[in-house]
Amino acid sequence: PRATGGLLPWPRRVMVLLNPRSGTGCALQLFHSQVQPMLAEAAIEFTPFVTERPNHARELVRDKDLSQWDAVVVLAGDGLLHEVVNGLMERPDWEAAIKKPLCTLPGGSGNALAASINHYAGNTRATQEELLTNCTYLLCKGLYAPMDLVSLSTASGKRLFSFLSFGWGFISDVDIASEKYRRLGNARFTLGTFQKLAVLQVYKGRLSYLPVEMSLFPPSNGLPIHILPQPGSSLEDPLLVPFDQPVPKHWTVVPEEEFILIFAIYQSQLGADFIMAPSAKLHDSSMHLFYLKAGISRLALLRLFLAMDKGTHLDMNCPHLHYVPVRAFRLEPFTSTGLMTVDGEPLPCEPVQGQVHDQLCLCSAA
Ligand code: ADP
Ligand code: MG
């Protein structure tokens, strides 16, 4: 962590993106009652933008002259920050734009990054308004830290950037199915979990990954060539090979092909009371890959999810649950069952691969 007095300007003017449809629909009210007084105290000016439709935030950060602001603040859920990251990466000047400090203020029903940043800061688990105050405090202090981003590519040619998670199966289905209960706030996920437990589905596909350990000692041959990005061109993924080629030999191909869930998370918390990857950091050069093999009983699955409240699910030694930190992965579904999710947002089911990009962006954090 470092104060912005050194390399970055102290935030004087910030762009604030507000989603009136986030969570319980209180983002604007929270901004006026909680955030604005703290910004005034810190002498930070702001330009508010209330999003009018999906992708509005993405277009704003893609098209605006960002030099007028020292940081981009998102008071919403993880979904709006996902738009912001992708809007920045779509700019012709993405290399500079993605270094614009980002600040996530919890205003949605899913605020996983805010909860993670609160956890990394050493704070105790915080409820909504307390979490908002903690995150706004980091912004007012001008504290930033580098954050890894994951680049995802699909077989149909989509390119996405992600700061939180990629998933298929149980957790993704809960996320999508509980969208309609957004007004319940965080409780939407508990309700959704019980609903989906009743009708467990199996997802068939091939999962491959590059373990972090293997990427530290790669074989001397057979590795893709590292290509430096040309100015103006998009970011290269040196660890990935095209879908029509098998994954490199030093990758692991999972022998099982029937799953209840596959989930790669790059932050510690998936929700306010959902510690999925206890050891994850804002930048640790890894995706924390979990997969759950088919055949687990509903009771065992329920026990795992209850243990995630404290992050003790890995101590249960569940034979169906696998966990491995990875640098890259490929998932080739055999059927297009369900939707995949990226940062909690839906993605049609198709082959996807991705890799970590170390410290690609900057984020308000202690
Ligand atoms: P939540 O955590 O409650 O899901 P998010 O901030 O993640 O809240 O936003 C959810 C979705 O709302 C995002 O996919 C975003 O594109 C969309 N969105 C943004 N502005 C609007 C709007 N004015 N009306 C409807 N949807 C919007
Ligand atoms: Mg969301």
XYZ file of C-alpha atoms and ligand atoms in Angstrom:
394
model
C 0.000 0.000 0.000
C 1.130 3.532 -0.587
C -0.321 6.956 -0.066
C -0.868 8.836 -3.287
C 1.442 11.634 -2.216
C 4.212 9.748 -4.043
C 3.470 8.394 -7.461
C -0.193 9.250 -7.862
C -1.972 12.555 -7.452
C -4.043 12.980 -4.305
C -7.598 12.608 -5.549
C -9.013 16.081 -6.049
C -11.743 15.351 -8.546
C -13.383 11.991 -9.020
C -15.916 10.567 -11.446
C -18.747 8.859 -9.542
C -20.913 6.241 -11.259
C -24.181 5.451 -9.477
C -26.497 2.585 -10.406
C -30.038 3.394 -9.219
C -31.009 -0.268 -9.796
C -28.220 -1.816 -7.717
C -29.177 -3.933 -4.748
C -31.992 -2.479 -2.711
C -32.091 0.591 -4.993
C -30.499 2.929 -2.459
C -27.278 3.937 -4.228
C -28.256 7.588 -4.741
C -29.538 7.982 -1.224
C -26.418 6.316 0.208
C -24.250 8.637 -1.825
C -25.928 11.759 -0.473
C -26.181 10.610 3.129
C -22.907 8.675 3.596
C -20.379 9.415 0.888
C -20.833 13.078 -0.016
C -20.122 14.361 3.540
C -16.880 12.362 3.663
C -15.770 13.623 0.237
C -16.494 17.200 1.359
C -14.385 16.645 4.479
C -11.498 15.413 2.324
C -11.980 18.301 -0.165
C -12.593 15.886 -3.040
C -14.802 17.233 -5.824
C -16.957 14.836 -7.777
C -18.891 14.582 -11.021
C -21.870 12.236 -10.566
C -23.273 10.059 -13.361
C -26.438 8.067 -12.736
C -26.531 5.049 -15.057
C -29.685 4.887 -17.166
C -29.336 1.383 -18.620
C -27.022 -1.626 -18.735
C -23.703 -0.748 -20.426
C -24.131 2.981 -19.804
C -21.191 3.022 -17.361
C -19.089 1.042 -19.828
C -19.767 3.624 -22.571
C -19.074 6.561 -20.246
C -15.611 5.367 -19.192
C -14.815 4.286 -22.757
C -15.745 7.615 -24.357
C -15.091 10.374 -21.786
C -11.898 12.370 -21.418
C -10.695 10.799 -18.167
C -7.906 13.323 -17.585
C -10.378 15.549 -15.719
C -10.637 12.966 -12.900
C -8.056 11.405 -10.585
C -10.138 8.283 -9.924
C -13.261 6.470 -11.076
C -15.619 5.680 -8.196
C -18.374 3.100 -8.569
C -21.208 3.134 -6.029
C -23.088 0.012 -7.115
C -22.535 -3.746 -7.140
C -19.753 -5.767 -8.749
C -21.671 -5.738 -12.049
C -21.135 -2.044 -12.632
C -17.413 -2.257 -11.843
C -17.215 -5.089 -14.380
C -18.590 -2.670 -16.990
C -16.048 -0.025 -15.965
C -13.034 -2.350 -16.236
C -14.152 -3.505 -19.686
C -14.957 0.012 -20.864
C -11.426 1.113 -19.901
C -9.864 -1.868 -21.721
C -11.843 -1.003 -24.888
C -10.244 2.429 -25.175
C -7.522 3.009 -27.769
C -5.402 4.317 -24.851
C -6.244 1.312 -22.629
C -2.689 0.942 -21.355
C -2.865 4.343 -19.655
C -6.611 4.258 -18.953
C -6.531 0.981 -16.992
C -4.085 2.637 -14.552
C -6.710 5.210 -13.566
C -7.360 4.403 -9.881
C -10.675 2.614 -9.331
C -12.734 2.725 -6.181
C -15.574 0.353 -5.387
C -18.172 1.557 -2.899
C -20.744 -1.089 -1.921
C -24.227 -0.178 -3.155
C -25.386 -3.413 -4.750
C -26.579 -6.808 -3.617
C -23.264 -8.372 -4.633
C -20.319 -6.372 -3.283
C -17.635 -9.033 -3.246
C -14.718 -6.761 -4.079
C -15.672 -4.225 -1.394
C -16.003 -7.051 1.175
C -12.609 -8.445 0.077
C -10.882 -5.070 0.311
C -12.369 -4.616 3.775
C -10.972 -8.047 4.697
C -7.499 -7.292 3.251
C -7.482 -4.021 5.251
C -7.712 -6.132 8.412
C -11.166 -4.832 9.310
C -13.725 -7.111 10.895
C -16.676 -8.224 8.795
C -18.747 -5.118 8.186
C -22.429 -4.618 7.540
C -23.632 -2.471 4.687
C -23.249 1.083 5.982
C -20.094 0.295 7.934
C -18.572 -1.337 4.853
C -19.480 1.716 2.794
C -17.829 4.003 5.352
C -14.678 1.841 5.445
C -14.377 1.880 1.643
C -15.066 5.616 1.371
C -12.401 6.200 4.019
C -9.784 4.463 1.812
C -10.780 6.756 -1.072
C -10.535 9.855 1.105
C -7.104 8.754 2.345
C -5.946 8.331 -1.256
C -4.706 4.787 -0.664
C -4.309 2.581 -3.728
C -2.849 -0.842 -4.411
C -2.296 -2.772 -7.646
C -4.917 -5.377 -8.545
C -4.607 -8.361 -10.897
C -7.111 -8.711 -13.729
C -8.025 -11.855 -15.625
C -8.343 -11.821 -19.392
C -11.013 -14.215 -20.677
C -11.546 -15.333 -24.282
C -14.416 -17.396 -25.622
C -14.451 -19.786 -28.580
C -16.828 -17.444 -30.429
C -14.250 -14.652 -30.163
C -15.440 -12.598 -27.181
C -12.775 -10.944 -25.023
C -13.600 -9.924 -21.459
C -11.694 -8.634 -18.459
C -12.613 -9.722 -14.974
C -11.562 -8.685 -11.449
C -13.552 -11.143 -9.339
C -14.633 -14.477 -10.726
C -15.452 -16.862 -13.527
C -17.888 -19.684 -12.912
C -20.110 -22.406 -14.293
C -22.568 -24.562 -12.385
C -23.955 -24.243 -8.915
C -22.670 -20.857 -7.735
C -23.234 -19.185 -11.114
C -26.779 -20.530 -11.248
C -27.509 -19.175 -7.775
C -26.159 -15.797 -8.846
C -28.322 -15.647 -11.979
C -31.465 -17.187 -10.473
C -31.372 -14.841 -7.477
C -31.133 -11.679 -9.632
C -34.876 -11.308 -9.299
C -34.487 -11.102 -5.502
C -31.977 -8.261 -5.791
C -34.104 -6.101 -3.523
C -33.369 -8.510 -0.664
C -29.762 -7.348 -0.816
C -27.178 -9.940 0.192
C -29.885 -12.352 1.449
C -30.725 -13.094 -2.190
C -27.788 -15.532 -2.313
C -28.960 -17.531 0.739
C -32.429 -17.914 -0.701
C -31.029 -18.823 -4.124
C -28.682 -21.441 -2.611
C -31.560 -23.325 -0.976
C -33.629 -23.189 -4.151
C -30.816 -24.588 -6.292
C -29.902 -27.279 -3.725
C -33.323 -28.805 -4.311
C -32.605 -29.385 -8.002
C -28.890 -30.194 -8.274
C -27.639 -30.268 -11.856
C -24.562 -31.932 -13.305
C -22.344 -30.001 -15.723
C -20.253 -31.947 -18.203
C -17.078 -30.650 -19.715
C -13.285 -30.692 -19.799
C -11.366 -28.491 -17.382
C -7.636 -27.784 -17.807
C -5.380 -25.422 -15.925
C -1.857 -24.154 -15.433
C -1.044 -24.516 -11.706
C 0.842 -21.577 -10.195
C 3.604 -24.037 -9.194
C 4.142 -25.147 -12.785
C 4.230 -21.591 -14.083
C 7.100 -20.831 -11.676
C 9.205 -23.638 -13.173
C 7.985 -23.935 -16.759
C 9.547 -26.523 -19.069
C 12.236 -25.064 -21.287
C 10.474 -26.028 -24.513
C 6.947 -26.001 -25.827
C 6.041 -22.690 -24.223
C 4.256 -20.016 -26.214
C 6.474 -17.052 -27.066
C 5.966 -13.973 -24.914
C 4.819 -11.167 -27.153
C 4.978 -7.603 -25.895
C 1.868 -5.589 -26.745
C 2.289 -3.011 -29.488
C 0.977 0.475 -28.686
C -2.689 0.629 -29.653
C -3.082 -3.121 -29.972
C -4.904 -5.194 -27.385
C -3.259 -7.018 -24.493
C -1.691 -10.368 -25.462
C -2.274 -13.570 -23.448
C 1.112 -15.331 -23.662
C 0.003 -18.324 -21.557
C -2.900 -19.265 -23.847
C -2.989 -21.125 -27.154
C -5.882 -21.079 -29.667
C -8.900 -23.289 -28.897
C -8.193 -25.575 -31.874
C -4.898 -26.575 -30.230
C -4.622 -28.756 -27.121
C -3.502 -26.997 -23.945
C 0.303 -26.939 -23.442
C 1.846 -30.162 -22.079
C 2.737 -28.781 -18.661
C -0.944 -27.939 -17.974
C -3.129 -30.294 -15.914
C -6.213 -31.803 -17.534
C -8.783 -32.778 -14.898
C -9.647 -36.489 -15.330
C -13.254 -36.053 -14.171
C -15.730 -34.594 -16.619
C -18.859 -34.284 -14.453
C -19.119 -31.352 -12.104
C -21.533 -29.662 -9.760
C -19.599 -26.433 -10.034
C -16.453 -24.899 -11.416
C -15.508 -21.561 -9.940
C -12.375 -19.437 -10.228
C -12.298 -16.560 -7.746
C -9.493 -13.993 -7.591
C -10.525 -12.203 -4.369
C -11.124 -13.627 -0.890
C -14.841 -12.975 -0.468
C -17.660 -13.906 -2.772
C -20.102 -12.034 -0.571
C -20.378 -10.284 2.764
C -20.494 -13.621 4.610
C -18.961 -15.901 2.062
C -15.167 -16.341 2.368
C -14.366 -18.551 -0.570
C -10.606 -18.100 -1.013
C -9.239 -17.190 2.439
C -5.660 -16.802 1.162
C -6.452 -14.599 -1.862
C -4.963 -11.110 -2.093
C -5.640 -8.104 -4.333
C -2.582 -9.111 -6.329
C -1.234 -12.637 -5.893
C -0.773 -13.608 -9.559
C -3.381 -16.336 -9.149
C -6.915 -17.415 -9.763
C -8.197 -19.623 -6.932
C -9.808 -22.471 -8.847
C -12.429 -24.648 -7.148
C -14.272 -27.534 -8.667
C -16.785 -29.870 -7.122
C -17.139 -33.324 -8.647
C -20.580 -34.797 -9.262
C -21.713 -37.417 -6.735
C -21.589 -35.202 -3.633
C -24.694 -35.483 -1.451
C -26.949 -32.490 -0.908
C -26.137 -32.552 2.799
C -22.379 -32.486 2.149
C -22.863 -29.611 -0.288
C -24.934 -27.691 2.237
C -22.208 -28.251 4.874
C -19.594 -26.846 2.494
C -21.633 -23.730 1.826
C -22.305 -23.171 5.514
C -18.554 -23.516 6.208
C -17.825 -20.785 3.647
C -19.357 -18.329 6.077
C -16.081 -18.622 8.026
C -13.919 -19.794 5.137
C -13.325 -23.214 6.728
C -14.678 -25.314 3.817
C -11.182 -26.419 2.789
C -10.519 -27.819 6.286
C -13.414 -30.265 5.884
C -11.391 -32.459 3.508
C -14.424 -33.078 1.327
C -13.305 -35.667 -1.266
C -15.452 -34.016 -3.960
C -14.010 -30.533 -3.542
C -10.765 -29.641 -5.303
C -8.860 -26.402 -4.896
C -5.787 -25.240 -6.785
C -4.271 -21.790 -7.380
C -3.754 -21.378 -11.137
C -2.317 -18.871 -13.593
C -4.540 -19.898 -16.495
C -7.386 -22.287 -17.289
C -9.514 -23.613 -20.126
C -13.077 -24.916 -19.785
C -14.702 -26.776 -22.662
C -18.352 -27.541 -21.848
C -19.840 -30.617 -23.590
C -23.360 -29.221 -23.334
C -24.561 -25.643 -23.063
C -26.201 -26.289 -19.675
C -26.886 -23.115 -17.698
C -25.136 -19.797 -18.001
C -21.566 -19.019 -17.096
C -20.825 -15.944 -14.996
C -18.027 -13.406 -15.110
C -17.892 -11.128 -12.048
C -21.475 -12.277 -11.401
C -22.697 -11.163 -14.832
C -24.146 -13.778 -17.231
C -22.200 -15.179 -20.191
C -23.677 -17.700 -22.675
C -22.185 -21.167 -22.179
C -19.293 -21.917 -24.585
C -15.578 -22.815 -24.375
C -13.693 -20.196 -22.337
C -10.053 -19.778 -21.400
C -8.304 -17.153 -19.377
C -5.103 -16.029 -17.736
C -4.065 -13.678 -14.957
C -2.426 -10.346 -15.755
C -0.416 -9.260 -12.738
C -1.174 -5.854 -11.288
C -2.912 -4.573 -14.402
C -5.025 -1.959 -12.603
C -5.045 0.151 -9.441
C -7.700 -0.046 -6.807
C -8.573 1.908 -3.694
C -7.302 -0.367 -0.892
C -5.247 -0.276 2.311
P -26.238 -5.731 -8.013
O -25.108 -5.998 -7.075
O -27.492 -5.478 -7.266
O -26.352 -6.808 -9.045
P -24.904 -4.068 -9.974
O -24.313 -2.732 -9.755
O -23.992 -5.218 -10.097
O -25.910 -4.366 -8.772
O -25.816 -3.892 -11.260
C -26.587 -4.861 -11.806
C -26.859 -4.564 -13.272
O -27.571 -3.344 -13.460
C -25.606 -4.419 -14.129
O -25.597 -5.474 -15.062
C -25.783 -3.073 -14.855
O -25.431 -3.185 -16.223
C -27.253 -2.823 -14.738
N -27.683 -1.410 -14.798
C -26.965 -0.294 -14.645
N -27.760 0.816 -14.685
C -29.021 0.372 -14.867
C -30.291 1.013 -15.003
N -30.423 2.341 -14.920
N -31.370 0.232 -15.170
C -31.265 -1.110 -15.205
N -30.099 -1.775 -15.105
C -28.980 -1.055 -14.940
Mg -24.312 -7.742 -9.851
